[in-house]
JSON list of C-alpha atoms in Angstrom, two decimals:
[
{"chain": "A", "resi": 1, "resn": "THR", "atom": "CA", "xyz": [0.21, 0.12, -0.19]},
{"chain": "A", "resi": 2, "resn": "GLU", "atom": "CA", "xyz": [1.27, 3.54, -0.94]},
{"chain": "A", "resi": 3, "resn": "SER", "atom": "CA", "xyz": [2.15, 5.56, 1.88]},
{"chain": "A", "resi": 4, "resn": "LEU", "atom": "CA", "xyz": [0.37, 9.05, 2.05]},
{"chain": "A", "resi": 5, "resn": "THR", "atom": "CA", "xyz": [1.53, 12.11, 3.53]},
{"chain": "A", "resi": 6, "resn": "ILE", "atom": "CA", "xyz": [-0.84, 13.52, 6.19]},
{"chain": "A", "resi": 7, "resn": "PRO", "atom": "CA", "xyz": [-1.72, 17.16, 5.12]},
{"chain": "A", "resi": 8, "resn": "ALA", "atom": "CA", "xyz": [-1.78, 20.13, 7.41]},
{"chain": "A", "resi": 9, "resn": "ASN", "atom": "CA", "xyz": [-4.84, 21.12, 9.18]},
{"chain": "A", "resi": 10, "resn": "GLN", "atom": "CA", "xyz": [-7.07, 23.75, 7.56]},
{"chain": "A", "resi": 11, "resn": "PHE", "atom": "CA", "xyz": [-9.63, 23.82, 10.43]},
{"chain": "A", "resi": 12, "resn": "THR", "atom": "CA", "xyz": [-9.91, 26.36, 13.12]},
{"chain": "A", "resi": 13, "resn": "ARG", "atom": "CA", "xyz": [-11.80, 26.39, 16.36]},
{"chain": "A", "resi": 14, "resn": "ASP", "atom": "CA", "xyz": [-12.22, 29.62, 18.44]},
{"chain": "A", "resi": 15, "resn": "GLY", "atom": "CA", "xyz": [-10.38, 29.16, 21.68]},
{"chain": "A", "resi": 16, "resn": "TYR", "atom": "CA", "xyz": [-8.70, 25.85, 20.88]},
{"chain": "A", "resi": 17, "resn": "ILE", "atom": "CA", "xyz": [-5.58, 24.89, 19.09]},
{"chain": "A", "resi": 18, "resn": "PHE", "atom": "CA", "xyz": [-5.17, 21.94, 16.55]},
{"chain": "A", "resi": 19, "resn": "THR", "atom": "CA", "xyz": [-2.84, 19.20, 17.97]},
{"chain": "A", "resi": 20, "resn": "ALA", "atom": "CA", "xyz": [-2.96, 16.20, 15.67]},
{"chain": "A", "resi": 21, "resn": "TRP", "atom": "CA", "xyz": [-5.43, 13.91, 13.74]},
{"chain": "A", "resi": 22, "resn": "ASN", "atom": "CA", "xyz": [-6.95, 10.74, 15.18]},
{"chain": "A", "resi": 23, "resn": "THR", "atom": "CA", "xyz": [-8.99, 8.01, 13.69]},
{"chain": "A", "resi": 24, "resn": "ALA", "atom": "CA", "xyz": [-11.56, 8.37, 16.55]},
{"chain": "A", "resi": 25, "resn": "PRO", "atom": "CA", "xyz": [-13.41, 11.68, 17.22]},
{"chain": "A", "resi": 26, "resn": "ASP", "atom": "CA", "xyz": [-12.69, 11.28, 21.03]},
{"chain": "A", "resi": 27, "resn": "GLY", "atom": "CA", "xyz": [-8.97, 10.67, 20.35]},
{"chain": "A", "resi": 28, "resn": "SER", "atom": "CA", "xyz": [-9.16, 7.00, 21.42]},
{"chain": "A", "resi": 29, "resn": "GLY", "atom": "CA", "xyz": [-8.03, 5.66, 17.89]},
{"chain": "A", "resi": 30, "resn": "THR", "atom": "CA", "xyz": [-4.75, 5.93, 16.04]},
{"chain": "A", "resi": 31, "resn": "LYS", "atom": "CA", "xyz": [-3.11, 9.37, 16.29]},
{"chain": "A", "resi": 32, "resn": "VAL", "atom": "CA", "xyz": [-1.45, 10.75, 13.28]},
{"chain": "A", "resi": 33, "resn": "ALA", "atom": "CA", "xyz": [0.96, 13.82, 13.20]},
{"chain": "A", "resi": 34, "resn": "VAL", "atom": "CA", "xyz": [0.68, 16.35, 10.36]},
{"chain": "A", "resi": 35, "resn": "GLN", "atom": "CA", "xyz": [3.30, 15.55, 7.63]},
{"chain": "A", "resi": 36, "resn": "SER", "atom": "CA", "xyz": [3.70, 12.01, 8.94]},
{"chain": "A", "resi": 37, "resn": "LYS", "atom": "CA", "xyz": [3.35, 8.87, 6.54]},
{"chain": "A", "resi": 38, "resn": "PHE", "atom": "CA", "xyz": [0.22, 6.83, 6.65]},
{"chain": "A", "resi": 39, "resn": "SER", "atom": "CA", "xyz": [-0.48, 3.74, 4.82]},
{"chain": "A", "resi": 40, "resn": "PRO", "atom": "CA", "xyz": [-4.31, 3.16, 4.57]},
{"chain": "A", "resi": 41, "resn": "THR", "atom": "CA", "xyz": [-5.60, -0.33, 4.33]},
{"chain": "A", "resi": 42, "resn": "SER", "atom": "CA", "xyz": [-9.44, 0.83, 4.23]},
{"chain": "A", "resi": 43, "resn": "ASP", "atom": "CA", "xyz": [-11.35, 4.17, 3.68]},
{"chain": "A", "resi": 44, "resn": "THR", "atom": "CA", "xyz": [-10.20, 6.09, 6.74]},
{"chain": "A", "resi": 45, "resn": "THR", "atom": "CA", "xyz": [-11.63, 9.34, 8.35]},
{"chain": "A", "resi": 46, "resn": "PHE", "atom": "CA", "xyz": [-9.53, 11.45, 10.30]},
{"chain": "A", "resi": 47, "resn": "TYR", "atom": "CA", "xyz": [-10.82, 13.75, 13.08]},
{"chain": "A", "resi": 48, "resn": "ALA", "atom": "CA", "xyz": [-9.14, 17.05, 14.24]},
{"chain": "A", "resi": 49, "resn": "GLN", "atom": "CA", "xyz": [-7.96, 16.97, 17.82]},
{"chain": "A", "resi": 50, "resn": "TRP", "atom": "CA", "xyz": [-8.31, 20.02, 19.79]},
{"chain": "A", "resi": 51, "resn": "HIS", "atom": "CA", "xyz": [-6.73, 21.34, 23.01]},
{"chain": "A", "resi": 52, "resn": "LYS", "atom": "CA", "xyz": [-8.26, 24.25, 25.02]},
{"chain": "A", "resi": 53, "resn": "VAL", "atom": "CA", "xyz": [-6.31, 27.35, 25.31]},
{"chain": "A", "resi": 54, "resn": "TRP", "atom": "CA", "xyz": [-6.62, 30.49, 27.40]},
{"chain": "A", "resi": 55, "resn": "MET", "atom": "CA", "xyz": [-5.20, 33.85, 26.53]},
{"chain": "A", "resi": 56, "resn": "LEU", "atom": "CA", "xyz": [-2.90, 35.99, 28.58]},
{"chain": "A", "resi": 57, "resn": "HIS", "atom": "CA", "xyz": [-3.21, 39.67, 27.92]},
{"chain": "A", "resi": 58, "resn": "PHE", "atom": "CA", "xyz": [-0.57, 42.10, 28.97]},
{"chain": "A", "resi": 59, "resn": "ASP", "atom": "CA", "xyz": [-1.53, 45.76, 29.83]},
{"chain": "A", "resi": 60, "resn": "ALA", "atom": "CA", "xyz": [1.23, 48.51, 30.14]},
{"chain": "A", "resi": 61, "resn": "ASN", "atom": "CA", "xyz": [-0.87, 50.38, 32.77]},
{"chain": "A", "resi": 62, "resn": "GLY", "atom": "CA", "xyz": [0.86, 53.65, 32.04]},
{"chain": "A", "resi": 63, "resn": "GLY", "atom": "CA", "xyz": [3.85, 52.22, 30.32]},
{"chain": "A", "resi": 64, "resn": "LYS", "atom": "CA", "xyz": [4.77, 51.78, 26.60]},
{"chain": "A", "resi": 65, "resn": "TYR", "atom": "CA", "xyz": [5.87, 48.98, 24.41]},
{"chain": "A", "resi": 66, "resn": "ASN", "atom": "CA", "xyz": [9.33, 49.28, 22.83]},
{"chain": "A", "resi": 67, "resn": "GLY", "atom": "CA", "xyz": [9.05, 53.04, 23.39]},
{"chain": "A", "resi": 68, "resn": "SER", "atom": "CA", "xyz": [5.64, 53.54, 21.60]},
{"chain": "A", "resi": 69, "resn": "GLY", "atom": "CA", "xyz": [2.25, 52.20, 21.93]},
{"chain": "A", "resi": 70, "resn": "THR", "atom": "CA", "xyz": [0.77, 50.11, 24.58]},
{"chain": "A", "resi": 71, "resn": "THR", "atom": "CA", "xyz": [0.41, 46.53, 23.10]},
{"chain": "A", "resi": 72, "resn": "MET", "atom": "CA", "xyz": [2.55, 43.56, 23.95]},
{"chain": "A", "resi": 73, "resn": "PRO", "atom": "CA", "xyz": [1.54, 40.43, 22.23]},
{"chain": "A", "resi": 74, "resn": "ASP", "atom": "CA", "xyz": [-0.83, 37.92, 23.86]},
{"chain": "A", "resi": 75, "resn": "GLN", "atom": "CA", "xyz": [0.43, 34.59, 25.12]},
{"chain": "A", "resi": 76, "resn": "GLN", "atom": "CA", "xyz": [-1.29, 31.27, 24.54]},
{"chain": "A", "resi": 77, "resn": "PHE", "atom": "CA", "xyz": [-1.63, 28.78, 27.45]},
{"chain": "A", "resi": 78, "resn": "LYS", "atom": "CA", "xyz": [-2.75, 25.14, 27.00]},
{"chain": "A", "resi": 79, "resn": "ASP", "atom": "CA", "xyz": [-5.48, 24.29, 29.51]},
{"chain": "A", "resi": 80, "resn": "GLY", "atom": "CA", "xyz": [-4.04, 22.23, 32.33]},
{"chain": "A", "resi": 81, "resn": "GLU", "atom": "CA", "xyz": [-0.50, 23.08, 31.32]},
{"chain": "A", "resi": 82, "resn": "ALA", "atom": "CA", "xyz": [1.83, 25.52, 33.33]},
{"chain": "A", "resi": 83, "resn": "GLN", "atom": "CA", "xyz": [4.33, 27.73, 31.49]},
{"chain": "A", "resi": 84, "resn": "GLU", "atom": "CA", "xyz": [6.46, 30.73, 32.14]},
{"chain": "A", "resi": 85, "resn": "ILE", "atom": "CA", "xyz": [5.05, 34.07, 31.14]},
{"chain": "A", "resi": 86, "resn": "GLU", "atom": "CA", "xyz": [6.83, 36.11, 28.72]},
{"chain": "A", "resi": 87, "resn": "ALA", "atom": "CA", "xyz": [9.13, 38.69, 30.20]},
{"chain": "A", "resi": 88, "resn": "ASN", "atom": "CA", "xyz": [7.99, 42.25, 30.49]},
{"chain": "A", "resi": 89, "resn": "VAL", "atom": "CA", "xyz": [9.24, 44.57, 27.67]},
{"chain": "A", "resi": 90, "resn": "PHE", "atom": "CA", "xyz": [7.02, 47.64, 28.80]},
{"chain": "A", "resi": 91, "resn": "THR", "atom": "CA", "xyz": [8.91, 50.63, 29.95]},
{"chain": "A", "resi": 92, "resn": "ARG", "atom": "CA", "xyz": [7.69, 53.91, 31.74]},
{"chain": "A", "resi": 93, "resn": "GLU", "atom": "CA", "xyz": [9.65, 57.11, 32.02]},
{"chain": "A", "resi": 94, "resn": "LYS", "atom": "CA", "xyz": [10.86, 57.66, 35.51]},
{"chain": "A", "resi": 95, "resn": "HIS", "atom": "CA", "xyz": [9.35, 54.37, 36.83]},
{"chain": "A", "resi": 96, "resn": "LYS", "atom": "CA", "xyz": [10.63, 50.92, 37.57]},
{"chain": "A", "resi": 97, "resn": "PHE", "atom": "CA", "xyz": [8.67, 47.82, 36.55]},
{"chain": "A", "resi": 98, "resn": "VAL", "atom": "CA", "xyz": [8.35, 45.71, 39.75]},
{"chain": "A", "resi": 99, "resn": "CYS", "atom": "CA", "xyz": [5.67, 43.19, 38.92]},
{"chain": "A", "resi": 100, "resn": "TRP", "atom": "CA", "xyz": [2.32, 42.12, 37.43]},
{"chain": "A", "resi": 101, "resn": "ASN", "atom": "CA", "xyz": [-0.99, 42.20, 39.03]},
{"chain": "A", "resi": 102, "resn": "THR", "atom": "CA", "xyz": [-4.45, 40.82, 38.04]},
{"chain": "A", "resi": 103, "resn": "LYS", "atom": "CA", "xyz": [-5.82, 44.36, 39.10]},
{"chain": "A", "resi": 104, "resn": "ALA", "atom": "CA", "xyz": [-4.64, 47.55, 37.52]},
{"chain": "A", "resi": 105, "resn": "ASP", "atom": "CA", "xyz": [-4.46, 49.25, 40.96]},
{"chain": "A", "resi": 106, "resn": "GLY", "atom": "CA", "xyz": [-2.50, 46.36, 42.30]},
{"chain": "A", "resi": 107, "resn": "SER", "atom": "CA", "xyz": [-5.14, 45.24, 44.59]},
{"chain": "A", "resi": 108, "resn": "GLY", "atom": "CA", "xyz": [-5.24, 41.67, 42.78]},
{"chain": "A", "resi": 109, "resn": "ASP", "atom": "CA", "xyz": [-2.92, 38.79, 42.81]},
{"chain": "A", "resi": 110, "resn": "SER", "atom": "CA", "xyz": [0.59, 39.81, 42.25]},
{"chain": "A", "resi": 111, "resn": "ILE", "atom": "CA", "xyz": [2.59, 37.80, 39.60]},
{"chain": "A", "resi": 112, "resn": "ALA", "atom": "CA", "xyz": [6.51, 38.22, 39.34]},
{"chain": "A", "resi": 113, "resn": "ASP", "atom": "CA", "xyz": [8.08, 38.88, 35.81]},
{"chain": "A", "resi": 114, "resn": "LYS", "atom": "CA", "xyz": [8.45, 35.38, 34.05]},
{"chain": "A", "resi": 115, "resn": "GLN", "atom": "CA", "xyz": [6.77, 33.58, 36.75]},
{"chain": "A", "resi": 116, "resn": "GLU", "atom": "CA", "xyz": [5.28, 30.21, 35.72]},
{"chain": "A", "resi": 117, "resn": "LEU", "atom": "CA", "xyz": [1.31, 30.13, 35.53]},
{"chain": "A", "resi": 118, "resn": "LEU", "atom": "CA", "xyz": [-1.40, 27.79, 35.10]},
{"chain": "A", "resi": 119, "resn": "LEU", "atom": "CA", "xyz": [-4.37, 29.54, 33.75]},
{"chain": "A", "resi": 120, "resn": "THR", "atom": "CA", "xyz": [-7.93, 28.35, 33.99]},
{"chain": "A", "resi": 121, "resn": "SER", "atom": "CA", "xyz": [-9.65, 31.10, 32.20]},
{"chain": "A", "resi": 122, "resn": "ASP", "atom": "CA", "xyz": [-8.48, 34.19, 29.80]},
{"chain": "A", "resi": 123, "resn": "THR", "atom": "CA", "xyz": [-6.55, 36.74, 32.13]},
{"chain": "A", "resi": 124, "resn": "THR", "atom": "CA", "xyz": [-5.32, 40.21, 31.84]},
{"chain": "A", "resi": 125, "resn": "LEU", "atom": "CA", "xyz": [-2.03, 41.15, 33.76]},
{"chain": "A", "resi": 126, "resn": "TYR", "atom": "CA", "xyz": [-1.44, 44.79, 34.50]},
{"chain": "A", "resi": 127, "resn": "ALA", "atom": "CA", "xyz": [2.18, 46.21, 34.82]},
{"chain": "A", "resi": 128, "resn": "GLN", "atom": "CA", "xyz": [2.91, 47.58, 38.12]},
{"chain": "A", "resi": 129, "resn": "TRP", "atom": "CA", "xyz": [5.41, 50.49, 38.45]},
{"chain": "A", "resi": 130, "resn": "HIS", "atom": "CA", "xyz": [7.26, 52.37, 41.35]},
{"chain": "A", "resi": 131, "resn": "GLU", "atom": "CA", "xyz": [8.33, 55.92, 40.47]},
{"chain": "A", "resi": 132, "resn": "TRP", "atom": "CA", "xyz": [11.85, 57.08, 40.66]},
{"chain": "A", "resi": 133, "resn": "TYR", "atom": "CA", "xyz": [12.40, 60.19, 42.68]},
{"chain": "A", "resi": 134, "resn": "THR", "atom": "CA", "xyz": [15.28, 62.45, 42.51]},
{"chain": "A", "resi": 135, "resn": "ILE", "atom": "CA", "xyz": [16.89, 63.92, 45.62]},
{"chain": "A", "resi": 136, "resn": "LYS", "atom": "CA", "xyz": [19.39, 66.81, 44.69]},
{"chain": "A", "resi": 137, "resn": "LEU", "atom": "CA", "xyz": [22.14, 67.54, 46.99]},
{"chain": "A", "resi": 138, "resn": "HIS", "atom": "CA", "xyz": [23.35, 71.26, 46.95]},
{"chain": "A", "resi": 139, "resn": "ALA", "atom": "CA", "xyz": [26.59, 72.35, 48.08]},
{"chain": "A", "resi": 140, "resn": "ASN", "atom": "CA", "xyz": [24.95, 75.43, 49.71]},
{"chain": "A", "resi": 141, "resn": "GLY", "atom": "CA", "xyz": [28.34, 77.34, 50.02]},
{"chain": "A", "resi": 142, "resn": "GLY", "atom": "CA", "xyz": [30.51, 74.39, 50.00]},
{"chain": "A", "resi": 143, "resn": "SER", "atom": "CA", "xyz": [32.61, 72.84, 47.09]},
{"chain": "A", "resi": 144, "resn": "GLY", "atom": "CA", "xyz": [33.35, 69.45, 45.26]},
{"chain": "A", "resi": 145, "resn": "SER", "atom": "CA", "xyz": [33.72, 68.12, 42.01]},
{"chain": "A", "resi": 146, "resn": "ALA", "atom": "CA", "xyz": [30.35, 69.55, 41.28]},
{"chain": "A", "resi": 147, "resn": "THR", "atom": "CA", "xyz": [28.07, 71.82, 43.02]},
{"chain": "A", "resi": 148, "resn": "THR", "atom": "CA", "xyz": [24.98, 69.53, 43.14]},
{"chain": "A", "resi": 149, "resn": "PHE", "atom": "CA", "xyz": [24.77, 65.72, 43.10]},
{"chain": "A", "resi": 150, "resn": "ASN", "atom": "CA", "xyz": [21.54, 63.77, 42.11]},
{"chain": "A", "resi": 151, "resn": "GLN", "atom": "CA", "xyz": [20.70, 60.39, 43.96]},
{"chain": "A", "resi": 152, "resn": "LEU", "atom": "CA", "xyz": [17.75, 58.23, 42.76]},
{"chain": "A", "resi": 153, "resn": "PHE", "atom": "CA", "xyz": [15.41, 56.70, 45.14]},
{"chain": "A", "resi": 154, "resn": "GLU", "atom": "CA", "xyz": [12.80, 54.08, 44.45]},
{"chain": "A", "resi": 155, "resn": "GLU", "atom": "CA", "xyz": [9.22, 54.69, 45.54]},
{"chain": "A", "resi": 156, "resn": "THR", "atom": "CA", "xyz": [8.48, 52.96, 48.84]},
{"chain": "A", "resi": 157, "resn": "VAL", "atom": "CA", "xyz": [12.19, 51.77, 49.12]},
{"chain": "A", "resi": 158, "resn": "SER", "atom": "CA", "xyz": [14.07, 52.97, 51.97]},
{"chain": "A", "resi": 159, "resn": "LYS", "atom": "CA", "xyz": [17.59, 53.92, 51.09]},
{"chain": "A", "resi": 160, "resn": "GLN", "atom": "CA", "xyz": [20.64, 55.76, 52.64]},
{"chain": "A", "resi": 161, "resn": "LEU", "atom": "CA", "xyz": [21.67, 59.26, 51.60]},
{"chain": "A", "resi": 162, "resn": "MET", "atom": "CA", "xyz": [25.19, 59.12, 49.98]},
{"chain": "A", "resi": 163, "resn": "ASP", "atom": "CA", "xyz": [28.28, 60.42, 51.97]},
{"chain": "A", "resi": 164, "resn": "ASN", "atom": "CA", "xyz": [28.48, 64.13, 51.76]},
{"chain": "A", "resi": 165, "resn": "PRO", "atom": "CA", "xyz": [30.25, 64.98, 48.67]},
{"chain": "A", "resi": 166, "resn": "PHE", "atom": "CA", "xyz": [31.26, 68.61, 49.62]},
{"chain": "A", "resi": 167, "resn": "SER", "atom": "CA", "xyz": [33.58, 70.49, 51.90]},
{"chain": "A", "resi": 168, "resn": "ARG", "atom": "CA", "xyz": [33.92, 74.11, 52.91]},
{"chain": "A", "resi": 169, "resn": "SER", "atom": "CA", "xyz": [37.07, 75.68, 54.33]},
{"chain": "A", "resi": 170, "resn": "SER", "atom": "CA", "xyz": [36.69, 76.74, 57.97]},
{"chain": "A", "resi": 171, "resn": "TYR", "atom": "CA", "xyz": [33.39, 74.97, 58.34]},
{"chain": "A", "resi": 172, "resn": "ILE", "atom": "CA", "xyz": [32.20, 71.52, 59.40]},
{"chain": "A", "resi": 173, "resn": "PHE", "atom": "CA", "xyz": [29.14, 69.75, 57.77]},
{"chain": "A", "resi": 174, "resn": "THR", "atom": "CA", "xyz": [26.22, 69.21, 60.14]},
{"chain": "A", "resi": 175, "resn": "GLY", "atom": "CA", "xyz": [23.69, 67.46, 57.98]},
{"chain": "A", "resi": 176, "resn": "TRP", "atom": "CA", "xyz": [21.09, 68.39, 55.38]},
{"chain": "A", "resi": 177, "resn": "ASN", "atom": "CA", "xyz": [17.95, 70.69, 55.24]},
{"chain": "A", "resi": 178, "resn": "THR", "atom": "CA", "xyz": [15.06, 71.18, 52.78]},
{"chain": "A", "resi": 179, "resn": "HIS", "atom": "CA", "xyz": [15.93, 74.82, 52.86]},
{"chain": "A", "resi": 180, "resn": "ALA", "atom": "CA", "xyz": [19.12, 76.38, 52.22]},
{"chain": "A", "resi": 181, "resn": "ASP", "atom": "CA", "xyz": [18.81, 78.59, 55.46]},
{"chain": "A", "resi": 182, "resn": "GLY", "atom": "CA", "xyz": [18.19, 75.51, 57.56]},
{"chain": "A", "resi": 183, "resn": "SER", "atom": "CA", "xyz": [14.49, 76.45, 58.39]},
{"chain": "A", "resi": 184, "resn": "GLY", "atom": "CA", "xyz": [12.97, 73.37, 56.62]},
{"chain": "A", "resi": 185, "resn": "VAL", "atom": "CA", "xyz": [13.17, 69.66, 57.64]},
{"chain": "A", "resi": 186, "resn": "SER", "atom": "CA", "xyz": [16.59, 68.47, 58.75]},
{"chain": "A", "resi": 187, "resn": "TYR", "atom": "CA", "xyz": [18.26, 65.09, 57.93]},
{"chain": "A", "resi": 188, "resn": "ASP", "atom": "CA", "xyz": [21.39, 63.72, 59.28]},
{"chain": "A", "resi": 189, "resn": "ASP", "atom": "CA", "xyz": [24.41, 62.75, 57.45]},
{"chain": "A", "resi": 190, "resn": "LYS", "atom": "CA", "xyz": [23.87, 59.40, 55.49]},
{"chain": "A", "resi": 191, "resn": "ALA", "atom": "CA", "xyz": [20.17, 59.35, 56.88]},
{"chain": "A", "resi": 192, "resn": "THR", "atom": "CA", "xyz": [18.00, 56.51, 55.70]},
{"chain": "A", "resi": 193, "resn": "ILE", "atom": "CA", "xyz": [15.09, 58.14, 53.51]},
{"chain": "A", "resi": 194, "resn": "THR", "atom": "CA", "xyz": [11.93, 56.65, 51.97]},
{"chain": "A", "resi": 195, "resn": "ALA", "atom": "CA", "xyz": [11.31, 59.38, 49.13]},
{"chain": "A", "resi": 196, "resn": "SER", "atom": "CA", "xyz": [7.76, 60.19, 48.07]},
{"chain": "A", "resi": 197, "resn": "SER", "atom": "CA", "xyz": [8.62, 63.20, 45.71]},
{"chain": "A", "resi": 198, "resn": "ASP", "atom": "CA", "xyz": [11.50, 64.81, 44.30]},
{"chain": "A", "resi": 199, "resn": "MET", "atom": "CA", "xyz": [13.42, 66.79, 46.80]},
{"chain": "A", "resi": 200, "resn": "ASP", "atom": "CA", "xyz": [16.32, 69.27, 47.21]},
{"chain": "A", "resi": 201, "resn": "LEU", "atom": "CA", "xyz": [18.57, 69.03, 50.18]},
{"chain": "A", "resi": 202, "resn": "TYR", "atom": "CA", "xyz": [21.09, 71.78, 51.14]},
{"chain": "A", "resi": 203, "resn": "ALA", "atom": "CA", "xyz": [24.27, 71.00, 53.03]},
{"chain": "A", "resi": 204, "resn": "GLN", "atom": "CA", "xyz": [24.30, 72.76, 56.29]},
{"chain": "A", "resi": 205, "resn": "TRP", "atom": "CA", "xyz": [27.54, 74.21, 57.66]},
{"chain": "A", "resi": 206, "resn": "LYS", "atom": "CA", "xyz": [28.79, 75.45, 61.14]},
{"chain": "A", "resi": 207, "resn": "ALA", "atom": "CA", "xyz": [31.77, 77.86, 61.14]},
{"chain": "A", "resi": 208, "resn": "VAL", "atom": "CA", "xyz": [34.82, 76.61, 63.02]},
{"chain": "A", "resi": 209, "resn": "TYR", "atom": "CA", "xyz": [37.16, 79.33, 64.39]},
{"chain": "A", "resi": 210, "resn": "LYS", "atom": "CA", "xyz": [40.82, 78.94, 65.14]},
{"chain": "A", "resi": 211, "resn": "LEU", "atom": "CA", "xyz": [42.15, 80.09, 68.47]},
{"chain": "A", "resi": 212, "resn": "THR", "atom": "CA", "xyz": [45.77, 81.20, 68.62]},
{"chain": "A", "resi": 213, "resn": "PHE", "atom": "CA", "xyz": [47.67, 81.87, 71.74]},
{"chain": "A", "resi": 214, "resn": "ASN", "atom": "CA", "xyz": [50.95, 83.72, 71.89]},
{"chain": "A", "resi": 215, "resn": "GLY", "atom": "CA", "xyz": [53.36, 83.62, 74.91]}
]
């Protein structure tokens, strides 16, 4: 008997992917793959076999995809089979991607980037972002390799201020303040800060005097 090449499937079914042909509708017969060889011994009917799939949608939630637009390709998940989600490719200016969530406001289930998932329905994941805040340190009469230094702070993440990069002749550094004249909020040297906005901090100085004694 001449061997025949099994043709590619031309059928479609919403919400399903084609997996193979089978000689029984319920898949209990002989399974035959596309492009495989088959030698018939009688008239034969092949039945398309289908696997339910769920669609995972990605929402930029304020971010952008590859610098423009808000679309990241959907990902198919076979029913009953866990797989790793695609890595995030969204970006957002002055923000850091931290995870996914099933709710845009972050009140749903949190999902890590490239986490393995088992879907039981079509699902949308929303990118979650932390804003980057800039704390600008001003010399305020002092000097250094520059008169200002910027330090980035991630939203909700506590971080220590950098070592004071300034010096001032005949003065000692006493800390930072949100006002140049020291009338604002004070921060100690290398204080740990949880930033909630961009902020300017001004070096505070205390004059030191040299006492000379002659005999």
